[in-house]
């Protein structure tokens, strides 16, 4: 018999108030259901082991209160989460609309690629109250958000375990992707940038939004150091000279077109040298700090640059304009 892999995951249950998060947790861990409703005072948690795909997951599951007054408490418990069940109430249309705000909060307080399963709870009530939202539309919405949609009933137990198993599969897949980054990556002159990109990806995937300030800080320092070297070598610190030096250091196939004048340097269709295309906008903007600091430093401390950037999540490249500020 093959040895089972053992995974340890922190899972958070989030969603609007009174959608059944506590009941789902009770059904999953204790196989119990209580008819009476008591809102969760901030945060509660339980643990359980679950088998999935011939593996074993040790889950620590946090039931996070959906009441607005507990928002200040919620932020702390997002930290370190490996995945989430994002739950709404099938018997209330408003609950579905509120759920969309929770997706935004989840990604803002963790990271863009955190695994989650969208759960429509209280399936047992649908026959009595009817469907407020088309199931096909919810599935399309979940897919667009990189998730999957499952309907559950904490009362009957339907699909409760299945929702957690699906989440375990998704959390394990992400962790395996991160672990595939080779520890013995050979950092040679022609792949140092690629290696740095892999490191940035790993840090961002593991720590999410909390890693962005340190990523930006390190890359700003790197950009400043490169900018100083260029500044010391160039007799002419004009924007044109610095821009030409910048372009000469990159593979021309990475850049669609450039426009250089005395006052403006416009890079069109600049592919990410770190290989971070199609990631989140916030990560792209953090990584772009290396180039921005390079220009701020190399052009001259006496010349101010206005940096205009256009980068969006999902884009494989971006446009950036460096423009000298007009003298007042």
mmCIF file of C-alpha atoms in Angstrom:
data_model
loop_
_atom_site.group_PDB
_atom_site.id
_atom_site.type_symbol
_atom_site.label_atom_id
_atom_site.label_comp_id
_atom_site.label_asym_id
_atom_site.label_seq_id
_atom_site.Cartn_x
_atom_site.Cartn_y
_atom_site.Cartn_z
ATOM 1 C CA UNK A 1 0.000 0.000 0.000
ATOM 2 C CA UNK A 2 1.406 3.380 -0.996
ATOM 3 C CA UNK A 3 2.349 5.727 1.822
ATOM 4 C CA UNK A 4 -0.043 8.630 2.230
ATOM 5 C CA UNK A 5 1.209 12.188 2.082
ATOM 6 C CA UNK A 6 0.181 14.211 5.127
ATOM 7 C CA UNK A 7 -0.746 17.849 4.584
ATOM 8 C CA UNK A 8 -1.404 20.518 7.201
ATOM 9 C CA UNK A 9 -3.749 23.284 6.069
ATOM 10 C CA UNK A 10 -5.309 26.329 7.669
ATOM 11 C CA UNK A 11 -8.821 26.788 6.280
ATOM 12 C CA UNK A 12 -11.129 29.746 6.832
ATOM 13 C CA UNK A 13 -14.910 29.725 6.506
ATOM 14 C CA UNK A 14 -16.087 33.153 5.381
ATOM 15 C CA UNK A 15 -19.234 34.737 4.026
ATOM 16 C CA UNK A 16 -22.229 36.876 5.005
ATOM 17 C CA UNK A 17 -23.777 36.586 8.454
ATOM 18 C CA UNK A 18 -26.313 33.776 8.990
ATOM 19 C CA UNK A 19 -25.306 31.820 5.883
ATOM 20 C CA UNK A 20 -24.585 28.664 7.885
ATOM 21 C CA UNK A 21 -20.801 28.707 8.360
ATOM 22 C CA UNK A 22 -20.986 27.442 11.943
ATOM 23 C CA UNK A 23 -23.507 24.761 10.987
ATOM 24 C CA UNK A 24 -21.270 23.557 8.149
ATOM 25 C CA UNK A 25 -18.313 23.311 10.531
ATOM 26 C CA UNK A 26 -20.379 21.456 13.140
ATOM 27 C CA UNK A 27 -21.723 19.029 10.547
ATOM 28 C CA UNK A 28 -18.266 18.395 9.084
ATOM 29 C CA UNK A 29 -16.397 17.914 12.376
ATOM 30 C CA UNK A 30 -19.072 16.484 14.712
ATOM 31 C CA UNK A 31 -21.756 15.338 12.236
ATOM 32 C CA UNK A 32 -24.281 17.446 14.166
ATOM 33 C CA UNK A 33 -26.788 20.125 13.185
ATOM 34 C CA UNK A 34 -28.577 22.627 15.428
ATOM 35 C CA UNK A 35 -31.744 24.394 14.267
ATOM 36 C CA UNK A 36 -31.297 27.457 16.495
ATOM 37 C CA UNK A 37 -29.104 30.310 15.261
ATOM 38 C CA UNK A 38 -26.405 32.012 17.314
ATOM 39 C CA UNK A 39 -24.031 34.369 15.539
ATOM 40 C CA UNK A 40 -20.315 33.722 15.880
ATOM 41 C CA UNK A 41 -18.624 36.116 18.303
ATOM 42 C CA UNK A 42 -15.613 37.005 16.197
ATOM 43 C CA UNK A 43 -13.806 33.732 15.429
ATOM 44 C CA UNK A 44 -14.025 30.073 16.445
ATOM 45 C CA UNK A 45 -12.024 27.088 15.216
ATOM 46 C CA UNK A 46 -12.001 23.285 15.161
ATOM 47 C CA UNK A 47 -9.679 20.641 13.733
ATOM 48 C CA UNK A 48 -10.251 17.505 11.702
ATOM 49 C CA UNK A 49 -8.337 15.045 9.557
ATOM 50 C CA UNK A 50 -9.762 14.204 6.151
ATOM 51 C CA UNK A 51 -8.642 11.776 3.453
ATOM 52 C CA UNK A 52 -8.480 12.952 -0.141
ATOM 53 C CA UNK A 53 -6.970 11.373 -3.238
ATOM 54 C CA UNK A 54 -5.021 8.817 -1.144
ATOM 55 C CA UNK A 55 -3.605 11.626 1.006
ATOM 56 C CA UNK A 56 -4.364 12.859 4.508
ATOM 57 C CA UNK A 57 -5.040 16.502 5.389
ATOM 58 C CA UNK A 58 -4.951 17.861 8.922
ATOM 59 C CA UNK A 59 -7.253 20.842 8.789
ATOM 60 C CA UNK A 60 -7.437 23.669 11.277
ATOM 61 C CA UNK A 61 -10.713 25.340 10.346
ATOM 62 C CA UNK A 62 -11.540 28.894 11.414
ATOM 63 C CA UNK A 63 -15.187 29.952 11.474
ATOM 64 C CA UNK A 64 -15.005 33.713 10.931
ATOM 65 C CA UNK A 65 -18.016 35.773 11.974
ATOM 66 C CA UNK A 66 -19.785 37.602 9.170
ATOM 67 C CA UNK A 67 -21.107 40.459 11.289
ATOM 68 C CA UNK A 68 -19.723 43.831 10.184
ATOM 69 C CA UNK A 69 -18.780 44.757 13.755
ATOM 70 C CA UNK A 70 -16.242 41.900 13.797
ATOM 71 C CA UNK A 71 -14.402 43.123 10.695
ATOM 72 C CA UNK A 72 -11.468 44.397 12.767
ATOM 73 C CA UNK A 73 -10.999 40.873 14.183
ATOM 74 C CA UNK A 74 -11.265 39.084 10.853
ATOM 75 C CA UNK A 75 -8.142 40.552 9.311
ATOM 76 C CA UNK A 76 -5.843 38.775 11.781
ATOM 77 C CA UNK A 77 -7.235 35.328 11.029
ATOM 78 C CA UNK A 78 -6.765 35.584 7.272
ATOM 79 C CA UNK A 79 -3.014 35.497 7.863
ATOM 80 C CA UNK A 80 -1.458 32.181 6.901
ATOM 81 C CA UNK A 81 -4.657 30.748 5.417
ATOM 82 C CA UNK A 82 -4.081 28.066 2.787
ATOM 83 C CA UNK A 83 -7.635 28.107 1.477
ATOM 84 C CA UNK A 84 -11.238 29.078 2.137
ATOM 85 C CA UNK A 85 -14.826 28.001 1.819
ATOM 86 C CA UNK A 86 -16.710 31.106 0.724
ATOM 87 C CA UNK A 87 -20.297 30.479 1.794
ATOM 88 C CA UNK A 88 -23.592 32.192 1.017
ATOM 89 C CA UNK A 89 -27.250 31.435 1.773
ATOM 90 C CA UNK A 90 -29.239 29.968 -1.131
ATOM 91 C CA UNK A 91 -32.496 31.095 0.489
ATOM 92 C CA UNK A 92 -31.553 34.807 0.432
ATOM 93 C CA UNK A 93 -30.681 36.652 -2.789
ATOM 94 C CA UNK A 94 -28.953 39.407 -0.812
ATOM 95 C CA UNK A 95 -26.535 36.866 0.634
ATOM 96 C CA UNK A 96 -25.264 36.067 -2.871
ATOM 97 C CA UNK A 97 -24.628 39.754 -3.612
ATOM 98 C CA UNK A 98 -22.803 40.217 -0.299
ATOM 99 C CA UNK A 99 -20.655 37.178 -1.072
ATOM 100 C CA UNK A 100 -18.951 39.063 -3.920
ATOM 101 C CA UNK A 101 -17.540 41.562 -1.417
ATOM 102 C CA UNK A 102 -16.107 38.654 0.537
ATOM 103 C CA UNK A 103 -14.194 37.430 -2.509
ATOM 104 C CA UNK A 104 -12.587 40.854 -2.778
ATOM 105 C CA UNK A 105 -11.744 40.847 0.946
ATOM 106 C CA UNK A 106 -10.297 37.324 0.742
ATOM 107 C CA UNK A 107 -7.933 38.181 -2.107
ATOM 108 C CA UNK A 108 -6.968 41.533 -0.614
ATOM 109 C CA UNK A 109 -6.041 40.041 2.764
ATOM 110 C CA UNK A 110 -4.366 36.867 1.456
ATOM 111 C CA UNK A 111 -3.297 36.711 -2.183
ATOM 112 C CA UNK A 112 -4.824 36.676 -5.631
ATOM 113 C CA UNK A 113 -4.389 32.935 -6.172
ATOM 114 C CA UNK A 114 -5.598 31.568 -2.838
ATOM 115 C CA UNK A 115 -7.646 28.390 -3.402
ATOM 116 C CA UNK A 116 -11.293 28.666 -2.424
ATOM 117 C CA UNK A 117 -14.558 26.859 -3.068
ATOM 118 C CA UNK A 118 -17.768 28.824 -3.533
ATOM 119 C CA UNK A 119 -20.512 27.177 -1.459
ATOM 120 C CA UNK A 120 -24.247 27.795 -1.722
ATOM 121 C CA UNK A 121 -25.614 26.519 1.603
ATOM 122 C CA UNK A 122 -29.158 25.671 2.808
ATOM 123 C CA UNK A 123 -29.972 23.593 -0.259
ATOM 124 C CA UNK A 124 -32.733 21.965 1.784
ATOM 125 C CA UNK A 125 -34.689 25.263 1.701
ATOM 126 C CA UNK A 126 -34.632 25.735 -2.078
ATOM 127 C CA UNK A 127 -37.664 23.531 -2.663
ATOM 128 C CA UNK A 128 -39.736 25.725 -0.315
ATOM 129 C CA UNK A 129 -38.474 29.219 -1.163
ATOM 130 C CA UNK A 130 -37.382 28.666 -4.774
ATOM 131 C CA UNK A 131 -34.145 29.675 -6.514
ATOM 132 C CA UNK A 132 -33.176 33.338 -6.465
ATOM 133 C CA UNK A 133 -30.058 32.930 -8.610
ATOM 134 C CA UNK A 134 -29.611 30.675 -11.617
ATOM 135 C CA UNK A 135 -27.249 27.807 -10.817
ATOM 136 C CA UNK A 136 -25.590 28.020 -14.238
ATOM 137 C CA UNK A 137 -24.800 31.711 -13.681
ATOM 138 C CA UNK A 138 -23.238 30.972 -10.288
ATOM 139 C CA UNK A 139 -21.064 28.244 -11.815
ATOM 140 C CA UNK A 140 -19.874 30.658 -14.513
ATOM 141 C CA UNK A 141 -19.119 33.286 -11.864
ATOM 142 C CA UNK A 142 -17.144 30.801 -9.761
ATOM 143 C CA UNK A 143 -15.138 29.648 -12.787
ATOM 144 C CA UNK A 144 -14.307 33.251 -13.706
ATOM 145 C CA UNK A 145 -12.945 33.709 -10.172
ATOM 146 C CA UNK A 146 -10.774 30.603 -10.492
ATOM 147 C CA UNK A 147 -13.004 28.494 -8.269
ATOM 148 C CA UNK A 148 -15.738 25.868 -8.395
ATOM 149 C CA UNK A 149 -19.333 26.007 -7.136
ATOM 150 C CA UNK A 150 -20.863 23.405 -4.798
ATOM 151 C CA UNK A 151 -24.312 23.433 -3.176
ATOM 152 C CA UNK A 152 -24.588 22.056 0.357
ATOM 153 C CA UNK A 153 -27.009 21.489 3.189
ATOM 154 C CA UNK A 154 -25.636 21.572 6.713
ATOM 155 C CA UNK A 155 -29.019 20.263 7.858
ATOM 156 C CA UNK A 156 -28.922 17.054 5.799
ATOM 157 C CA UNK A 157 -25.138 16.874 5.401
ATOM 158 C CA UNK A 158 -25.357 16.889 1.607
ATOM 159 C CA UNK A 159 -22.028 17.707 -0.087
ATOM 160 C CA UNK A 160 -20.436 19.036 3.132
ATOM 161 C CA UNK A 161 -17.494 16.639 3.087
ATOM 162 C CA UNK A 162 -17.250 16.965 -0.686
ATOM 163 C CA UNK A 163 -16.737 20.733 -0.404
ATOM 164 C CA UNK A 164 -13.827 20.276 2.010
ATOM 165 C CA UNK A 165 -12.276 17.519 -0.114
ATOM 166 C CA UNK A 166 -12.464 19.729 -3.221
ATOM 167 C CA UNK A 167 -10.736 22.509 -1.286
ATOM 168 C CA UNK A 168 -8.017 20.096 -0.102
ATOM 169 C CA UNK A 169 -7.334 19.078 -3.701
ATOM 170 C CA UNK A 170 -6.952 22.715 -4.718
ATOM 171 C CA UNK A 171 -4.720 23.627 -1.763
ATOM 172 C CA UNK A 172 -2.488 20.607 -2.386
ATOM 173 C CA UNK A 173 -2.202 21.452 -6.083
ATOM 174 C CA UNK A 174 -1.028 24.998 -5.314
ATOM 175 C CA UNK A 175 1.489 23.793 -2.740
ATOM 176 C CA UNK A 176 2.864 21.184 -5.141
ATOM 177 C CA UNK A 177 3.295 23.905 -7.764
ATOM 178 C CA UNK A 178 5.307 25.999 -5.304
ATOM 179 C CA UNK A 179 7.361 22.997 -4.174
ATOM 180 C CA UNK A 180 8.292 22.245 -7.799
ATOM 181 C CA UNK A 181 10.569 25.294 -7.803
ATOM 182 C CA UNK A 182 14.013 23.628 -7.807
ATOM 183 C CA UNK A 183 16.111 24.256 -4.705
ATOM 184 C CA UNK A 184 19.307 23.811 -6.710
ATOM 185 C CA UNK A 185 18.395 26.338 -9.411
ATOM 186 C CA UNK A 186 21.660 27.325 -11.079
ATOM 187 C CA UNK A 187 21.879 31.108 -11.119
ATOM 188 C CA UNK A 188 24.039 31.970 -14.119
ATOM 189 C CA UNK A 189 24.253 35.384 -15.831
ATOM 190 C CA UNK A 190 21.718 34.328 -18.438
ATOM 191 C CA UNK A 191 19.104 33.098 -15.960
ATOM 192 C CA UNK A 192 19.612 35.258 -12.865
ATOM 193 C CA UNK A 193 16.531 37.315 -13.716
ATOM 194 C CA UNK A 194 14.489 34.153 -14.232
ATOM 195 C CA UNK A 195 15.690 32.830 -10.871
ATOM 196 C CA UNK A 196 14.715 36.087 -9.188
ATOM 197 C CA UNK A 197 11.283 35.854 -10.791
ATOM 198 C CA UNK A 198 10.809 32.335 -9.406
ATOM 199 C CA UNK A 199 11.746 33.585 -5.950
ATOM 200 C CA UNK A 200 9.301 36.497 -6.216
ATOM 201 C CA UNK A 201 6.537 34.096 -7.273
ATOM 202 C CA UNK A 202 7.227 31.767 -4.365
ATOM 203 C CA UNK A 203 7.253 34.572 -1.794
ATOM 204 C CA UNK A 204 4.056 36.081 -3.201
ATOM 205 C CA UNK A 205 2.230 32.744 -3.411
ATOM 206 C CA UNK A 206 3.171 31.915 0.160
ATOM 207 C CA UNK A 207 2.588 35.259 1.866
ATOM 208 C CA UNK A 208 0.300 37.097 -0.551
ATOM 209 C CA UNK A 209 -0.336 40.814 -0.149
ATOM 210 C CA UNK A 210 1.769 41.010 3.007
ATOM 211 C CA UNK A 211 4.886 40.295 0.919
ATOM 212 C CA UNK A 212 4.380 43.219 -1.480
ATOM 213 C CA UNK A 213 6.101 45.937 0.634
ATOM 214 C CA UNK A 214 9.272 43.878 1.041
ATOM 215 C CA UNK A 215 9.266 42.854 -2.647
ATOM 216 C CA UNK A 216 8.945 46.525 -3.640
ATOM 217 C CA UNK A 217 11.646 47.606 -1.178
ATOM 218 C CA UNK A 218 14.188 45.030 -2.380
ATOM 219 C CA UNK A 219 13.549 45.822 -6.046
ATOM 220 C CA UNK A 220 13.763 49.586 -5.427
ATOM 221 C CA UNK A 221 17.177 49.066 -3.833
ATOM 222 C CA UNK A 222 18.240 46.940 -6.788
ATOM 223 C CA UNK A 223 16.971 49.527 -9.264
ATOM 224 C CA UNK A 224 18.784 52.300 -7.398
ATOM 225 C CA UNK A 225 22.068 50.355 -7.467
ATOM 226 C CA UNK A 226 21.795 49.712 -11.209
ATOM 227 C CA UNK A 227 20.801 53.326 -11.809
ATOM 228 C CA UNK A 228 23.877 54.588 -9.939
ATOM 229 C CA UNK A 229 26.186 52.429 -12.060
ATOM 230 C CA UNK A 230 24.649 53.819 -15.231
ATOM 231 C CA UNK A 231 24.780 57.363 -13.894
ATOM 232 C CA UNK A 232 28.488 57.056 -13.065
ATOM 233 C CA UNK A 233 29.321 55.722 -16.535
ATOM 234 C CA UNK A 234 27.307 58.192 -18.600
ATOM 235 C CA UNK A 235 28.593 61.690 -19.124
ATOM 236 C CA UNK A 236 25.177 62.671 -20.412
ATOM 237 C CA UNK A 237 22.410 62.081 -17.858
ATOM 238 C CA UNK A 238 19.641 62.994 -20.238
ATOM 239 C CA UNK A 239 16.503 60.888 -20.409
ATOM 240 C CA UNK A 240 17.444 59.893 -23.963
ATOM 241 C CA UNK A 241 20.856 58.485 -22.985
ATOM 242 C CA UNK A 242 19.512 56.608 -19.970
ATOM 243 C CA UNK A 243 16.629 55.197 -22.014
ATOM 244 C CA UNK A 244 18.968 53.962 -24.750
ATOM 245 C CA UNK A 245 21.141 52.241 -22.126
ATOM 246 C CA UNK A 246 18.039 50.687 -20.573
ATOM 247 C CA UNK A 247 16.893 49.254 -23.912
ATOM 248 C CA UNK A 248 20.344 47.890 -24.771
ATOM 249 C CA UNK A 249 20.239 45.618 -21.709
ATOM 250 C CA UNK A 250 17.029 43.824 -22.704
ATOM 251 C CA UNK A 251 16.212 41.203 -25.309
ATOM 252 C CA UNK A 252 14.636 43.198 -28.173
ATOM 253 C CA UNK A 253 11.960 40.519 -28.605
ATOM 254 C CA UNK A 254 10.573 41.474 -25.175
ATOM 255 C CA UNK A 255 9.635 44.962 -26.333
ATOM 256 C CA UNK A 256 7.031 45.711 -28.987
ATOM 257 C CA UNK A 257 8.151 49.287 -29.691
ATOM 258 C CA UNK A 258 9.770 52.321 -28.082
ATOM 259 C CA UNK A 259 9.477 56.038 -28.619
ATOM 260 C CA UNK A 260 12.294 58.241 -27.317
ATOM 261 C CA UNK A 261 12.466 62.013 -27.339
ATOM 262 C CA UNK A 262 14.212 64.637 -25.215
ATOM 263 C CA UNK A 263 11.346 64.672 -22.722
ATOM 264 C CA UNK A 264 9.576 61.316 -23.102
ATOM 265 C CA UNK A 265 10.473 57.626 -23.136
ATOM 266 C CA UNK A 266 7.531 55.377 -24.024
ATOM 267 C CA UNK A 267 7.912 51.581 -23.810
ATOM 268 C CA UNK A 268 5.127 49.777 -25.636
ATOM 269 C CA UNK A 269 4.290 46.126 -25.012
ATOM 270 C CA UNK A 270 7.098 45.434 -22.517
ATOM 271 C CA UNK A 271 7.032 41.728 -21.585
ATOM 272 C CA UNK A 272 7.858 41.031 -17.942
ATOM 273 C CA UNK A 273 11.569 40.083 -17.694
ATOM 274 C CA UNK A 274 10.817 38.163 -14.486
ATOM 275 C CA UNK A 275 8.259 35.934 -16.192
ATOM 276 C CA UNK A 276 5.423 37.248 -14.018
ATOM 277 C CA UNK A 277 2.988 37.982 -16.828
ATOM 278 C CA UNK A 278 -0.640 37.053 -16.214
ATOM 279 C CA UNK A 279 -0.281 37.482 -12.457
ATOM 280 C CA UNK A 280 -2.027 40.013 -10.241
ATOM 281 C CA UNK A 281 -1.881 43.736 -10.912
ATOM 282 C CA UNK A 282 -0.578 44.432 -7.404
ATOM 283 C CA UNK A 283 2.404 42.103 -7.936
ATOM 284 C CA UNK A 284 3.149 43.604 -11.367
ATOM 285 C CA UNK A 285 3.162 47.097 -9.892
ATOM 286 C CA UNK A 286 5.497 46.016 -7.078
ATOM 287 C CA UNK A 287 7.930 44.483 -9.579
ATOM 288 C CA UNK A 288 7.879 47.598 -11.788
ATOM 289 C CA UNK A 289 9.508 49.519 -8.930
ATOM 290 C CA UNK A 290 12.916 48.253 -10.080
ATOM 291 C CA UNK A 291 12.622 50.101 -13.400
ATOM 292 C CA UNK A 292 11.070 53.202 -11.866
ATOM 293 C CA UNK A 293 13.894 53.531 -9.327
ATOM 294 C CA UNK A 294 16.473 52.938 -12.053
ATOM 295 C CA UNK A 295 15.193 55.936 -14.018
ATOM 296 C CA UNK A 296 14.762 58.137 -10.952
ATOM 297 C CA UNK A 297 18.404 57.519 -10.038
ATOM 298 C CA UNK A 298 20.110 57.381 -13.435
ATOM 299 C CA UNK A 299 18.529 60.413 -15.084
ATOM 300 C CA UNK A 300 19.580 62.785 -12.307
ATOM 301 C CA UNK A 301 18.491 63.848 -8.878
ATOM 302 C CA UNK A 302 17.933 67.322 -10.313
ATOM 303 C CA UNK A 303 15.496 66.122 -12.960
ATOM 304 C CA UNK A 304 12.061 64.990 -11.855
ATOM 305 C CA UNK A 305 10.248 62.231 -13.724
ATOM 306 C CA UNK A 306 6.526 61.783 -14.057
ATOM 307 C CA UNK A 307 5.909 58.053 -14.461
ATOM 308 C CA UNK A 308 2.728 56.972 -16.183
ATOM 309 C CA UNK A 309 2.041 53.271 -16.197
ATOM 310 C CA UNK A 310 -0.594 50.977 -17.588
ATOM 311 C CA UNK A 311 -0.668 47.462 -16.191
ATOM 312 C CA UNK A 312 -3.642 45.204 -15.621
ATOM 313 C CA UNK A 313 -4.081 41.730 -14.188
ATOM 314 C CA UNK A 314 -4.090 39.180 -16.979
ATOM 315 C CA UNK A 315 -1.998 41.271 -19.382
ATOM 316 C CA UNK A 316 1.084 39.583 -20.797
ATOM 317 C CA UNK A 317 2.842 42.938 -21.189
ATOM 318 C CA UNK A 318 2.487 46.574 -20.174
ATOM 319 C CA UNK A 319 3.079 50.093 -21.431
ATOM 320 C CA UNK A 320 5.114 52.582 -19.410
ATOM 321 C CA UNK A 321 5.844 56.243 -20.071
ATOM 322 C CA UNK A 322 8.682 58.148 -18.381
ATOM 323 C CA UNK A 323 8.216 61.869 -18.831
ATOM 324 C CA UNK A 324 10.320 64.782 -17.605
ATOM 325 C CA UNK A 325 8.291 67.159 -15.491
ATOM 326 C CA UNK A 326 7.907 70.624 -16.879
ATOM 327 C CA UNK A 327 9.743 73.338 -14.977
ATOM 328 C CA UNK A 328 7.450 75.678 -13.100
#
